[in-house]
Coordinates of C-alpha atoms and ligand atoms in Angstrom, one line a residue:
M1 CA 100.6 155.4 88.4
K2 CA 103.7 153.3 87.8
K3 CA 103.9 152.6 91.5
Y4 CA 100.4 151.2 91.5
L5 CA 101.1 149.0 88.5
L6 CA 104.3 147.7 90.1
T7 CA 102.3 146.9 93.3
L8 CA 99.7 145.1 91.3
V9 CA 102.3 143.0 89.5
L10 CA 104.0 142.1 92.8
A11 CA 100.7 141.2 94.4
C12 CA 100.0 138.7 91.5
I13 CA 103.3 136.8 92.0
P14 CA 102.0 134.3 94.6
M15 CA 99.3 133.2 92.1
F16 CA 102.1 131.8 89.9
A17 CA 103.9 129.9 92.7
T18 CA 103.4 126.1 92.5
A19 CA 101.5 124.5 95.3
S20 CA 103.9 121.6 95.6
G21 CA 106.5 122.1 98.3
S22 CA 108.8 119.4 96.9
G23 CA 108.8 121.1 93.4
V24 CA 107.3 117.9 91.8
A25 CA 104.4 118.2 89.5
L26 CA 101.2 116.9 91.2
D27 CA 97.9 115.4 90.0
H28 CA 94.9 117.3 91.0
M29 CA 92.0 116.1 93.1
K30 CA 89.0 118.1 94.3
P31 CA 87.7 117.0 97.7
D32 CA 83.9 116.5 98.0
L33 CA 82.9 116.6 101.6
L34 CA 79.2 116.1 100.7
D35 CA 80.0 112.7 99.2
N36 CA 79.3 110.6 102.3
A37 CA 79.9 107.2 100.6
S38 CA 83.4 108.3 99.6
L39 CA 84.1 109.6 103.1
Q40 CA 82.9 106.3 104.6
R41 CA 85.1 104.3 102.3
G42 CA 88.0 106.6 103.1
A43 CA 87.4 106.1 106.9
A44 CA 87.4 102.3 106.4
L45 CA 90.7 102.4 104.4
F46 CA 92.4 104.7 106.9
T47 CA 91.4 102.5 109.8
N48 CA 92.4 99.3 108.1
Y49 CA 95.7 100.4 106.4
C50 CA 97.0 103.5 108.2
M51 CA 96.1 103.4 111.9
G52 CA 98.6 100.7 112.6
C53 CA 101.2 103.5 112.5
H54 CA 99.4 106.9 112.2
S55 CA 97.2 108.4 114.9
M56 CA 94.5 111.1 114.4
K57 CA 94.9 112.3 117.9
Y58 CA 92.8 115.5 117.5
A59 CA 89.7 113.6 116.5
R60 CA 87.3 111.4 118.4
Y61 CA 85.8 108.3 116.9
E62 CA 82.3 109.4 117.9
R63 CA 82.5 112.7 116.0
V64 CA 83.6 110.9 112.8
A65 CA 80.8 108.3 113.2
T66 CA 78.2 111.1 113.6
D67 CA 79.5 113.3 110.8
L68 CA 79.7 110.4 108.3
D69 CA 76.3 108.9 109.4
I70 CA 77.9 105.6 110.6
P71 CA 75.8 104.1 113.5
A72 CA 78.0 104.1 116.7
S73 CA 77.6 100.4 117.3
L74 CA 78.6 99.5 113.7
Y75 CA 81.6 101.9 114.0
E76 CA 82.7 100.4 117.2
E77 CA 82.4 96.8 115.9
N78 CA 84.2 97.3 112.6
L79 CA 86.4 100.3 112.7
I80 CA 88.0 100.4 116.2
F81 CA 90.7 97.8 116.6
T82 CA 92.5 99.1 119.7
G83 CA 89.8 98.3 122.2
A84 CA 89.1 102.0 122.6
K85 CA 85.6 103.3 123.4
I86 CA 83.8 105.3 120.8
G87 CA 84.1 108.5 122.8
E88 CA 87.9 108.3 122.9
L89 CA 90.5 110.1 120.8
M90 CA 91.9 108.3 117.8
Q91 CA 95.2 107.3 119.3
I92 CA 97.5 104.4 118.4
G93 CA 99.5 102.0 120.5
M94 CA 102.9 102.4 118.7
S95 CA 105.4 104.5 120.5
A96 CA 107.1 107.3 118.5
Q97 CA 110.5 106.3 119.9
E98 CA 110.3 102.7 118.8
A99 CA 108.8 103.6 115.4
K100 CA 111.8 105.9 114.8
G101 CA 114.1 103.0 115.3
W102 CA 112.1 100.8 112.8
F103 CA 111.5 103.3 110.0
G104 CA 114.2 106.0 110.5
A105 CA 111.4 108.6 111.2
P106 CA 108.3 108.3 113.4
P107 CA 105.0 108.2 111.4
P108 CA 103.4 111.6 112.1
D109 CA 99.9 112.2 113.3
L110 CA 97.7 112.8 110.3
S111 CA 94.8 114.8 111.7
L112 CA 96.0 118.0 110.0
E113 CA 98.0 116.4 107.2
A114 CA 95.7 117.6 104.4
R115 CA 96.1 121.2 105.6
L116 CA 99.9 120.8 105.9
R117 CA 100.6 119.2 102.6
G118 CA 97.4 119.9 100.6
T119 CA 95.1 117.3 99.0
D120 CA 96.9 117.3 95.6
W121 CA 100.2 116.3 97.3
L122 CA 98.5 113.5 99.3
Y123 CA 96.6 112.1 96.3
T124 CA 99.8 112.0 94.3
Y125 CA 102.0 110.7 97.2
L126 CA 99.7 107.7 97.7
R127 CA 100.1 106.8 94.0
A128 CA 103.8 107.6 93.8
F129 CA 105.5 104.5 95.3
Y130 CA 107.9 102.6 93.0
K131 CA 110.4 99.8 93.1
D132 CA 113.8 100.8 94.4
D133 CA 116.1 98.0 95.7
K134 CA 118.4 100.5 97.3
R135 CA 115.8 101.4 99.9
P136 CA 115.2 99.3 103.1
Y137 CA 111.7 98.3 102.1
G138 CA 112.5 98.0 98.4
V139 CA 110.4 101.0 97.5
N140 CA 110.8 104.7 97.0
N141 CA 108.4 107.6 96.4
A142 CA 108.4 110.1 93.5
V143 CA 106.8 112.8 95.6
F144 CA 108.7 112.2 98.9
P145 CA 112.1 110.9 98.0
D146 CA 113.6 108.3 100.4
V147 CA 110.5 108.2 102.5
G148 CA 110.6 105.9 105.6
M149 CA 107.1 104.6 105.0
P150 CA 106.7 101.2 103.3
H151 CA 104.3 100.9 100.3
I152 CA 101.2 100.0 102.4
F153 CA 98.9 99.5 99.4
A154 CA 101.3 97.2 97.5
D155 CA 98.6 94.4 97.6
L156 CA 96.0 96.8 96.1
Q157 CA 98.0 98.9 93.6
G158 CA 100.9 96.6 92.9
V159 CA 104.4 97.9 92.8
C160 CA 105.4 100.3 90.0
A161 CA 108.5 99.2 88.1
H162 CA 109.8 102.7 87.4
K163 CA 109.6 106.2 88.9
P164 CA 106.2 107.5 87.8
H165 CA 105.5 111.0 86.6
F166 CA 102.6 113.2 87.5
G167 CA 100.8 116.4 86.6
E168 CA 100.5 115.7 82.8
P169 CA 97.1 116.0 81.2
V170 CA 95.7 112.7 80.1
S171 CA 94.7 112.6 76.4
F172 CA 92.7 110.0 74.5
D173 CA 92.7 109.0 70.9
P174 CA 89.2 109.9 69.9
L175 CA 88.8 106.8 67.6
S176 CA 90.5 104.0 69.6
G177 CA 90.0 105.4 73.0
I178 CA 93.6 104.5 73.9
E179 CA 95.4 106.8 76.4
H180 CA 98.3 108.7 74.9
S181 CA 99.9 110.1 78.0
S182 CA 98.7 109.0 81.3
N183 CA 99.6 110.0 84.8
G184 CA 101.2 107.6 87.3
C185 CA 102.5 104.2 86.8
Q186 CA 103.1 102.8 83.3
E187 CA 104.5 99.4 84.1
F188 CA 104.2 97.2 87.2
S189 CA 106.9 94.9 88.6
A190 CA 104.3 93.2 90.9
K191 CA 100.5 93.1 90.2
G192 CA 97.9 94.4 92.7
S193 CA 94.3 93.3 93.1
M194 CA 93.0 96.7 91.7
T195 CA 93.1 98.2 88.3
P196 CA 94.8 101.6 88.1
A197 CA 91.4 103.4 87.9
Q198 CA 90.1 101.5 91.0
Y199 CA 93.3 102.3 92.9
D200 CA 93.0 106.0 91.9
A201 CA 89.4 106.0 93.2
A202 CA 90.5 104.4 96.5
A203 CA 93.3 107.0 96.9
Y204 CA 90.7 109.7 96.2
D205 CA 88.4 108.4 98.9
L206 CA 91.2 108.2 101.4
V207 CA 92.4 111.8 100.7
N208 CA 88.8 113.0 100.8
F209 CA 88.6 111.5 104.3
L210 CA 91.9 113.2 105.3
A211 CA 90.5 116.5 103.9
Y212 CA 87.4 116.1 106.1
M213 CA 89.6 115.4 109.1
G214 CA 91.6 118.6 108.6
E215 CA 88.4 120.6 108.7
P216 CA 85.5 118.7 110.3
S217 CA 83.5 121.8 110.9
K218 CA 83.3 122.4 107.1
L219 CA 80.6 119.8 106.9
D220 CA 78.6 121.9 109.4
S221 CA 79.3 125.1 107.5
H222 CA 77.9 123.5 104.3
R223 CA 74.7 122.4 106.1
I224 CA 74.2 125.7 107.9
G225 CA 75.0 127.6 104.7
T226 CA 72.1 125.9 102.9
Y227 CA 69.7 127.1 105.6
V228 CA 71.1 130.6 105.5
L229 CA 70.6 130.8 101.8
M230 CA 67.0 129.5 102.1
F231 CA 66.3 132.1 104.8
L232 CA 67.7 134.9 102.6
A233 CA 65.6 133.8 99.7
F234 CA 62.5 133.7 101.9
M235 CA 63.3 137.1 103.4
F236 CA 63.9 138.6 100.0
V237 CA 60.2 138.3 99.1
F238 CA 59.1 140.3 102.1
V239 CA 61.8 142.9 101.8
Y240 CA 60.9 143.4 98.2
L241 CA 57.2 143.8 99.0
L242 CA 58.1 146.2 101.8
N243 CA 60.3 148.2 99.5
R244 CA 57.5 148.5 97.0
E245 CA 55.1 149.7 99.7
Y246 CA 57.5 152.4 100.9
W247 CA 58.1 153.9 97.4
K248 CA 54.5 153.5 96.2
D249 CA 53.4 157.1 96.9
I250 CA 56.6 158.8 96.0
H251 CA 56.7 158.2 92.3
Ligands
LIG1 C1 104.1 100.5 108.8 C2 103.8 101.9 109.3 C3 103.0 102.8 108.4 C4 101.8 102.6 107.9 C5 100.9 101.4 108.1 C6 101.5 103.8 107.2 N1 102.5 104.7 107.3 FE1 102.5 106.6 106.6 N2 104.4 106.9 107.3 C7 105.1 106.0 108.0 C8 106.4 106.6 108.4 C9 107.4 105.9 109.2 C10 106.4 107.9 107.9 C11 107.5 108.9 108.0 C12 108.3 108.8 106.8 C13 109.5 109.8 106.8 O1 109.4 110.9 107.4 O2 110.5 109.4 106.1 C14 105.1 108.0 107.2 C15 104.8 109.2 106.5 C16 103.5 109.4 105.9 C17 103.1 110.7 105.3 C18 104.0 111.9 105.1 C19 104.0 112.7 106.4 C20 104.7 114.0 106.2 O3 104.0 115.0 105.9 O4 105.9 114.0 106.4 C21 101.8 110.5 104.9 C22 101.0 111.5 104.2 C23 101.4 109.2 105.3 N3 102.5 108.5 105.9 C24 100.2 108.6 105.0 C25 99.8 107.3 105.3 C26 98.6 106.8 104.9 C27 97.4 107.5 104.2 C28 98.6 105.5 105.3 C29 97.5 104.5 105.1 C30 97.3 104.1 103.7 C31 99.9 105.2 105.9 N4 100.6 106.4 105.9 C32 100.3 104.0 106.5 C33 104.7 104.7 108.4 C34 103.5 104.1 108.0

């Protein structure tokens, strides 16, 4: 009996492990792959702000356009800047070798990034840049210390003056509505065009899009799953009636 108990306790240990690889507390975000508008906004942000440096080489533009209900011609006109055709893979022109010279590390392909790092990590990472004059681009990151990537969203978020903290529950004063402890940046050294709430929403959309990219077939599974459940509900009626018919004369 003792042995079983010990096994049970050991089996539970992974449940208590933190999800963050870096050991930093993270803010939570729950991806919603059925929120098409959010995924479309995320795709637009990714193309405009990230694809200068990061590829998505396991995905094709066309698949993304179809999955997110964006008409192919609209996608080609507004969301492909490399002159690629809609059927091509989402590659970029920057060479990894040159990028290593510029940034100290090449920007990795982000197709599977949400599966590698997790969505909480990504959501926190995008909101974790802060001013640090010792770094080549004048910014550091609370989740990825000494990261080679510049703060791409500085014009939207602004630049945080001090290292932000994450993973703390936000609480409100019930009378005044003032936040007591809030996640993320408390003071900005440069202002951005978005409010913190707007920026959080933009980071959410972008990470939602990265989550979709990590598992594009999940959208299909959701759709097919609905039909399967409808079929089962439909069949249940007939199986129930048949069951009644079989047992009718036995009781
Ligand atoms: C100017 C080029 C550039 C742009 C634009 C850029 N990045 Fe990066 N990014 C980098 C570089 C360089 C690294 C590698 C940093 C390192 O390893 O120190 C990186 C690393 C990352 C990482 C961490 C990868 C890992 O797991 O090690 C993520 C996530 C990321 N970028 C997301 C984004 C997103 C999302 C955008 C768009 C909002 C973006 N990047 C735009 C250059 C860029």
